[in-house]
Amino acid sequence: CVYLCFTLSSFISLSIVYWHHLSDSCNIIILATRQRLIVQKKKKKNSPATASFNSCYSGPVYCICLLLVRKRIDMEIVMAVTLPLCLSGSLKLKPYTVCSLLSDSSHRALAMKLIQRWKQEGSFYGKENGFYPEAEVIWDEILNSSFQPGLQVISELMDAYGKMELFDEINRILDQIISRNYKLCPEVYSLAISSFGKRGQLQLMENILKEMVSRGFSINSATGDAFIRFYAIFGSLSEMEIAYARLKGSRHLIEEEGIRAMSSAYVKERKFFQLGEFLRDVGLGRKNVGNLLWNLLLLSYAANFKMKSLQREFLKMLDAGFRPDLTTFNIRALAFSRMSLFWDLHLSLEHMAHDNVVPDLVTYGCVVDAYLDKRLGRNLDFALDKMNLDDPPLILTDPFVFEVLGKGDFQSSSEAFLEFKRQRKWTYRDLIAVYLRKQFRKNQIFWNY
């Protein structure tokens, strides 16, 4: 447990005891000054670590607001309480930094009640415990003080209200920030749009956008991309396309997340022709998203097994100066395997070897499934002769491929074996041998009946 004891006098003495024994046999000592708390480690097993520090501040102290920073970027409000106090709770065993700020308190009783409830729950994370009335009091208290909350704090608070569908509170926070800090307005508007969008509140998201534009703020690329993502998830295709046209009108380019979201929406509706038109409109010559656009275009043809169009677009990709990656080759290999085009499959494998592209489990699965589907298991050694069967199995193909073409039988079976911890090191040779025995037994049972 952590015990924080604050004594109000001409010299402030803060003592922190950390009783929890860490996995690396380190105890934490936290020393407090007027502006910040310093975290130190003391290596001593099974003994409490205690330290005190007298600050040189003799003025009145009414309230201290603590912020917990985890992993350098994850910041959240922990408490705002009056002095003196004593509290206890559990901290997550992660690297952290604690900062302090002095401010006036007008709701000391409620703040103390909050700390007592946190003590009973054994946690400092008020927003995770659902103490929203208390969090509201602390938020108002922070705004009335000289403390300026960061964007990470605002984002987490809005997300917490969004999870409980308290959307009016998000609007209230937005209005409070706008009335106090004009510089943060564009960022806070984007956070509010994101909070509404995550919960599918598209109309509220539109209202925030209109208010943002009416105040003279421009829509940046990240906000426009977020609009497209949320409309792709929660809206219809027509609404999504309107949002995309709006982004184009603002002269911003759609980014990778937006491209994936819109493509996923087209795939769910099996609108592969519209997917191809969208990708061409984005611009197949864009290189800042890698091979994503070309891979999605090839996937739109492979989904309907339009093999001539698939080959034609692949050659155009090469002519445009793009180098095929593993996902590109596996899209073609999956199509060739499903259509039992063995010659094209072998040429694709040779092309992979020529470009030094290492195959993964999906590639091996295409070969195995193609031969076994046509009862050509005896010729499988010839097909796998030029492939390294002693490598550890990996899956490096873009998961988007499986949304369109699914997984082969060998891949699905192998993934189940890889999750089985009995054998520590699997190789492609082991997986193929186990799969062949499985298929042989299945055929025996079939013919016996």
mmCIF file of C-alpha atoms in Angstrom, residues 333 337 362-372 380 383-384:
data_model
loop_
_atom_site.group_PDB
_atom_site.id
_atom_site.type_symbol
_atom_site.label_atom_id
_atom_site.label_comp_id
_atom_site.label_asym_id
_atom_site.label_seq_id
_atom_site.Cartn_x
_atom_site.Cartn_y
_atom_site.Cartn_z
ATOM 1 C CA ALA A 333 -1.085 -17.517 -54.551
ATOM 2 C CA SER A 337 -4.570 -22.257 -55.265
ATOM 3 C CA VAL A 362 -0.098 -18.596 -45.872
ATOM 4 C CA THR A 363 2.208 -19.355 -48.801
ATOM 5 C CA TYR A 364 2.864 -22.902 -47.636
ATOM 6 C CA GLY A 365 -0.852 -23.350 -47.073
ATOM 7 C CA CYS A 366 -1.613 -22.354 -50.664
ATOM 8 C CA VAL A 367 0.695 -25.087 -51.969
ATOM 9 C CA VAL A 368 -0.503 -27.797 -49.582
ATOM 10 C CA ASP A 369 -4.203 -27.060 -50.072
ATOM 11 C CA ALA A 370 -3.887 -26.883 -53.857
ATOM 12 C CA TYR A 371 -2.284 -30.323 -54.115
ATOM 13 C CA LEU A 372 -4.430 -32.075 -51.534
ATOM 14 C CA LEU A 380 3.719 -32.426 -52.752
ATOM 15 C CA ALA A 383 6.243 -28.575 -55.029
ATOM 16 C CA LEU A 384 7.937 -27.956 -51.676
#
